[in-house]
Structures are given as C-alpha cells and as structure tokens.
Amino acid sequence: MVLDLAQRISADYKGRDLVLIGVLKGSFIFLSDLIRQLTIPVKIDFVQASSYGNDTQSCGSIRLLKGVDLNIRGKDVLAVEDIVDTGLTIRWIIDYLMSFQPRSVTVCTLIDKQERREVDVPIAYTGHAAGRGFLVGYGLDYAEQYRHLPEIYHLNL
Ligand code: 5GP
C-alpha cells in the first residue's frame, strides 16, 4: 500500500518542487515509510494542530501547535495525514497552508473514514478506507498510548 502510494506520488510530481508536510503526531511512521519509497527529491516539514475535544473525537475548534518552517510559496505541497475523519482538521490545515500561497496543496492520508465526513475535502491519495471504529498503532494513539505498535488495531473502547 505505501509503495503503491509512493509510486503514484513520484509519477505525479516528477520534475516538480514538492514539499511533504507531515501532520503530527499520528503520521510520523506513515510519512517515514512513504518518503523512503519515493523516487523523486522532496523536502519535508511538519505541522501540528490540536483540536479541543475528548480523546476519541475532534470538535472542530482547532489550534496550531507547530507551523511550517520552510518557505512553501510557489511550491507543490502534499499534506500527509494519519486519519481523515470528520475532515475538520485537514480542512483547517489546507486553509492554513494555502495562506502561504503555494502552487498547490493536496492531501495524502493513511486512513480515510469517509462515512464520518462533515466537511468536503478532496483527498488525492488514500491508503486504507475505514469505518467507525477507533484505530491505534503505526503512529496512531489513544491518549498517547499505542503509537509504537507495528500494525494498526481496532481499540475496543
Ligand atoms: P477530523 O478532524 O477529521 O475529525 O479528525 C482527524 C484526527 O482525529 C486525526 O488526525 C486523528 O488524530 C484523530 N482520529 C480520528 N479517528 C481516529 C482513530 O480512529 N484513531 C486515532 N488514533 N485517531 C483518530
């Protein structure tokens, strides 16, 4: 799955000036695996946003904890997310990145919970589709636990 995404991204952005923006913290393992399969040069940066809510659900009120460091003006930007759920977080991040006037902003997500979407967000690259369960492992946490698990698991809450 990661290899397939990396091949598509490498083909789509060949000859372009691509900056991958990992959305912390959940995407860090996915991003690490993805970039090692790319066949094009890229730059890497990170953003971190926190949504006020409980441990398993975001509520749409988003706060920026870490912004971009690189100059992305005029660059092609690919935001790499762990999970797109309601879409509120990535919508906010897309708008934030757009404020720097990049050439383009697209989204790559490890997991897409499309049936829970509340705002329309275009997702160019999706690893897996998922339903309503809560997932942990491979970078994904529950209250900062389980990120280290090598695979993705459903958490029985
Ligand atoms: P959204 O704003 O799209 O509703 O929420 C996206 C964020 O919520 C993800 O980046 C992730 O941090 C968190 N999230 C949503 N579903 C899950 C899940 O099943 N497991 C974990 N660990 N985080 C989730």
mmCIF file of C-alpha atoms and ligand atoms in Angstrom:
data_model
loop_
_atom_site.group_PDB
_atom_site.id
_atom_site.type_symbol
_atom_site.label_atom_id
_atom_site.label_comp_id
_atom_site.label_asym_id
_atom_site.label_seq_id
_atom_site.Cartn_x
_atom_site.Cartn_y
_atom_site.Cartn_z
ATOM 1 C CA MET A 1 0.000 0.000 0.000
ATOM 2 C CA VAL A 2 2.735 2.513 0.942
ATOM 3 C CA LEU A 3 4.784 1.501 -2.102
ATOM 4 C CA ASP A 4 1.760 1.991 -4.365
ATOM 5 C CA LEU A 5 1.127 5.481 -2.951
ATOM 6 C CA ALA A 6 4.809 6.387 -3.241
ATOM 7 C CA GLN A 7 4.902 5.286 -6.883
ATOM 8 C CA ARG A 8 1.831 7.355 -7.719
ATOM 9 C CA ILE A 9 3.185 10.427 -5.912
ATOM 10 C CA SER A 10 6.593 10.014 -7.583
ATOM 11 C CA ALA A 11 4.952 9.871 -11.015
ATOM 12 C CA ASP A 12 2.528 12.741 -10.372
ATOM 13 C CA TYR A 13 5.204 15.123 -9.036
ATOM 14 C CA LYS A 14 8.145 14.201 -11.264
ATOM 15 C CA GLY A 15 10.061 17.374 -12.182
ATOM 16 C CA ARG A 16 8.115 19.483 -9.676
ATOM 17 C CA ASP A 17 9.188 21.141 -6.440
ATOM 18 C CA LEU A 18 7.411 19.007 -3.819
ATOM 19 C CA VAL A 19 7.247 19.678 -0.096
ATOM 20 C CA LEU A 20 5.720 16.959 2.075
ATOM 21 C CA ILE A 21 4.125 18.291 5.244
ATOM 22 C CA GLY A 22 3.598 15.634 7.898
ATOM 23 C CA VAL A 23 0.717 16.333 10.250
ATOM 24 C CA LEU A 24 1.993 15.494 13.735
ATOM 25 C CA LYS A 25 1.924 13.346 15.598
ATOM 26 C CA GLY A 26 -0.013 10.460 14.093
ATOM 27 C CA SER A 27 1.511 10.498 10.606
ATOM 28 C CA PHE A 28 5.146 10.119 11.636
ATOM 29 C CA ILE A 29 5.562 6.406 10.914
ATOM 30 C CA PHE A 30 3.497 6.539 7.718
ATOM 31 C CA LEU A 31 5.477 9.558 6.480
ATOM 32 C CA SER A 32 8.774 7.837 7.303
ATOM 33 C CA ASP A 33 7.801 4.738 5.336
ATOM 34 C CA LEU A 34 6.347 6.760 2.456
ATOM 35 C CA ILE A 35 9.333 9.025 1.816
ATOM 36 C CA ARG A 36 11.750 6.102 1.709
ATOM 37 C CA GLN A 37 9.807 4.664 -1.237
ATOM 38 C CA LEU A 38 9.707 7.902 -3.260
ATOM 39 C CA THR A 39 11.881 8.130 -6.358
ATOM 40 C CA ILE A 40 11.807 11.941 -6.574
ATOM 41 C CA PRO A 41 13.570 14.529 -4.381
ATOM 42 C CA VAL A 42 11.323 16.151 -1.782
ATOM 43 C CA LYS A 43 11.593 18.478 1.172
ATOM 44 C CA ILE A 44 9.986 17.590 4.494
ATOM 45 C CA ASP A 45 8.309 19.762 7.071
ATOM 46 C CA PHE A 46 5.750 19.238 9.827
ATOM 47 C CA VAL A 47 2.716 20.969 11.235
ATOM 48 C CA GLN A 48 0.834 20.131 14.387
ATOM 49 C CA ALA A 49 -2.698 21.137 15.180
ATOM 50 C CA SER A 50 -4.720 20.211 18.200
ATOM 51 C CA SER A 51 -8.469 20.085 18.289
ATOM 52 C CA TYR A 52 -10.247 20.749 21.525
ATOM 53 C CA GLY A 53 -12.320 17.682 22.226
ATOM 54 C CA ASN A 54 -12.211 14.406 24.058
ATOM 55 C CA ASP A 55 -9.723 11.627 23.385
ATOM 56 C CA THR A 56 -11.579 9.976 20.529
ATOM 57 C CA GLN A 57 -13.432 12.758 18.759
ATOM 58 C CA SER A 58 -12.424 16.155 17.451
ATOM 59 C CA CYS A 59 -14.863 19.016 17.854
ATOM 60 C CA GLY A 60 -13.771 21.367 15.114
ATOM 61 C CA SER A 61 -12.140 24.069 17.209
ATOM 62 C CA ILE A 62 -8.524 23.893 16.079
ATOM 63 C CA ARG A 63 -5.366 25.412 17.481
ATOM 64 C CA LEU A 64 -1.982 25.488 15.722
ATOM 65 C CA LEU A 65 0.784 23.994 17.881
ATOM 66 C CA LYS A 66 3.525 23.987 15.234
ATOM 67 C CA GLY A 67 3.514 25.859 11.927
ATOM 68 C CA VAL A 68 5.552 25.361 8.763
ATOM 69 C CA ASP A 69 9.226 26.328 8.863
ATOM 70 C CA LEU A 70 10.021 26.010 5.148
ATOM 71 C CA ASN A 71 9.047 28.647 2.618
ATOM 72 C CA ILE A 72 6.291 26.916 0.637
ATOM 73 C CA ARG A 73 5.286 29.888 -1.506
ATOM 74 C CA GLY A 74 5.015 28.716 -5.120
ATOM 75 C CA LYS A 75 5.763 25.098 -4.143
ATOM 76 C CA ASP A 76 3.657 21.983 -4.575
ATOM 77 C CA VAL A 77 2.616 20.857 -1.122
ATOM 78 C CA LEU A 78 1.407 17.413 -0.107
ATOM 79 C CA ALA A 79 -0.061 17.229 3.395
ATOM 80 C CA VAL A 80 0.399 13.754 4.880
ATOM 81 C CA GLU A 81 -2.252 12.850 7.465
ATOM 82 C CA ASP A 82 -2.847 9.776 9.593
ATOM 83 C CA ILE A 83 -6.648 9.776 9.516
ATOM 84 C CA VAL A 84 -9.241 11.975 7.869
ATOM 85 C CA ASP A 85 -12.388 11.541 9.938
ATOM 86 C CA THR A 86 -14.888 14.445 10.006
ATOM 87 C CA GLY A 87 -12.412 16.313 7.772
ATOM 88 C CA LEU A 88 -12.400 19.373 10.045
ATOM 89 C CA THR A 89 -8.704 19.095 10.951
ATOM 90 C CA ILE A 90 -7.368 18.622 7.437
ATOM 91 C CA ARG A 91 -9.739 21.305 6.082
ATOM 92 C CA TRP A 92 -8.260 23.737 8.604
ATOM 93 C CA ILE A 93 -4.709 22.648 7.726
ATOM 94 C CA ILE A 94 -5.329 23.013 3.987
ATOM 95 C CA ASP A 95 -6.611 26.559 4.545
ATOM 96 C CA TYR A 96 -3.597 27.326 6.769
ATOM 97 C CA LEU A 97 -1.155 26.024 4.131
ATOM 98 C CA MET A 98 -2.991 27.898 1.350
ATOM 99 C CA SER A 99 -2.361 31.157 3.224
ATOM 100 C CA PHE A 100 1.330 30.845 2.245
ATOM 101 C CA GLN A 101 0.371 30.875 -1.455
ATOM 102 C CA PRO A 102 1.835 27.532 -2.507
ATOM 103 C CA ARG A 103 1.387 26.395 -6.105
ATOM 104 C CA SER A 104 -0.885 23.549 -4.964
ATOM 105 C CA VAL A 105 -1.992 21.728 -1.820
ATOM 106 C CA THR A 106 -3.107 18.099 -1.965
ATOM 107 C CA VAL A 107 -3.702 15.504 0.740
ATOM 108 C CA CYS A 108 -2.381 12.016 1.308
ATOM 109 C CA THR A 109 -3.949 10.093 4.185
ATOM 110 C CA LEU A 110 -3.122 6.705 5.607
ATOM 111 C CA ILE A 111 -6.773 6.106 6.558
ATOM 112 C CA ASP A 112 -9.963 7.664 5.263
ATOM 113 C CA LYS A 113 -13.116 7.368 7.401
ATOM 114 C CA GLN A 114 -15.243 8.754 4.601
ATOM 115 C CA GLU A 115 -18.642 7.868 6.043
ATOM 116 C CA ARG A 116 -17.996 10.177 9.019
ATOM 117 C CA ARG A 117 -17.120 13.206 6.888
ATOM 118 C CA GLU A 118 -18.724 16.518 7.876
ATOM 119 C CA VAL A 119 -16.884 18.853 5.500
ATOM 120 C CA ASP A 120 -15.966 18.164 1.924
ATOM 121 C CA VAL A 121 -12.195 17.741 1.499
ATOM 122 C CA PRO A 122 -10.508 16.438 -1.652
ATOM 123 C CA ILE A 123 -8.191 13.526 -0.796
ATOM 124 C CA ALA A 124 -5.779 12.741 -3.623
ATOM 125 C CA TYR A 125 -4.084 9.681 -2.075
ATOM 126 C CA THR A 126 -5.656 7.218 0.376
ATOM 127 C CA GLY A 127 -4.005 4.191 1.949
ATOM 128 C CA HIS A 128 -6.994 2.434 3.509
ATOM 129 C CA ALA A 129 -10.707 3.102 3.903
ATOM 130 C CA ALA A 130 -12.079 2.547 7.408
ATOM 131 C CA GLY A 131 -15.465 2.632 9.103
ATOM 132 C CA ARG A 132 -16.455 3.810 12.550
ATOM 133 C CA GLY A 133 -14.055 2.031 14.921
ATOM 134 C CA PHE A 134 -11.213 3.730 16.770
ATOM 135 C CA LEU A 135 -7.792 2.756 15.441
ATOM 136 C CA VAL A 136 -4.410 2.689 17.178
ATOM 137 C CA GLY A 137 -0.859 1.644 16.341
ATOM 138 C CA TYR A 138 1.551 2.514 13.498
ATOM 139 C CA GLY A 139 1.752 6.070 14.876
ATOM 140 C CA LEU A 140 -1.908 6.340 15.913
ATOM 141 C CA ASP A 141 -2.570 6.860 19.602
ATOM 142 C CA TYR A 142 -5.218 6.691 22.245
ATOM 143 C CA ALA A 143 -4.265 9.258 24.921
ATOM 144 C CA GLU A 144 -0.618 8.983 23.700
ATOM 145 C CA GLN A 145 -0.557 5.204 24.103
ATOM 146 C CA TYR A 146 -0.098 2.528 21.426
ATOM 147 C CA ARG A 147 1.745 4.653 18.814
ATOM 148 C CA HIS A 148 4.638 2.194 18.842
ATOM 149 C CA LEU A 149 2.574 -0.845 17.815
ATOM 150 C CA PRO A 150 3.854 -2.046 14.442
ATOM 151 C CA GLU A 151 0.382 -2.666 12.960
ATOM 152 C CA ILE A 152 -2.984 -0.881 13.067
ATOM 153 C CA TYR A 153 -5.528 -2.264 15.548
ATOM 154 C CA HIS A 154 -9.148 -1.549 16.440
ATOM 155 C CA LEU A 155 -9.372 -0.376 20.041
ATOM 156 C CA ASN A 156 -12.332 -1.737 21.987
ATOM 157 C CA LEU A 157 -13.480 1.288 23.960
HETATM 158 P P1 5GP B 1 -11.110 15.003 11.976
HETATM 159 O O1 5GP B 1 -10.808 16.447 12.221
HETATM 160 O O2 5GP B 1 -11.008 14.613 10.537
HETATM 161 O O3 5GP B 1 -12.443 14.601 12.566
HETATM 162 O O4 5GP B 1 -10.101 14.176 12.840
HETATM 163 C C1 5GP B 1 -8.870 13.820 12.375
HETATM 164 C C2 5GP B 1 -7.963 13.497 13.512
HETATM 165 O O5 5GP B 1 -8.644 12.817 14.558
HETATM 166 C C3 5GP B 1 -6.874 12.560 13.035
HETATM 167 O O6 5GP B 1 -5.762 13.275 12.558
HETATM 168 C C4 5GP B 1 -6.568 11.791 14.289
HETATM 169 O O7 5GP B 1 -5.615 12.496 15.051
HETATM 170 C C5 5GP B 1 -7.874 11.753 15.037
HETATM 171 N N1 5GP B 1 -8.581 10.485 14.777
HETATM 172 C C6 5GP B 1 -9.718 10.294 14.096
HETATM 173 N N2 5GP B 1 -10.067 8.994 14.091
HETATM 174 C C7 5GP B 1 -9.108 8.350 14.793
HETATM 175 C C8 5GP B 1 -8.879 6.964 15.130
HETATM 176 O O8 5GP B 1 -9.609 6.034 14.785
HETATM 177 N N3 5GP B 1 -7.751 6.708 15.848
HETATM 178 C C9 5GP B 1 -6.883 7.673 16.257
HETATM 179 N N4 5GP B 1 -5.825 7.296 16.954
HETATM 180 N N5 5GP B 1 -7.062 8.974 15.946
HETATM 181 C C10 5GP B 1 -8.159 9.311 15.227
#
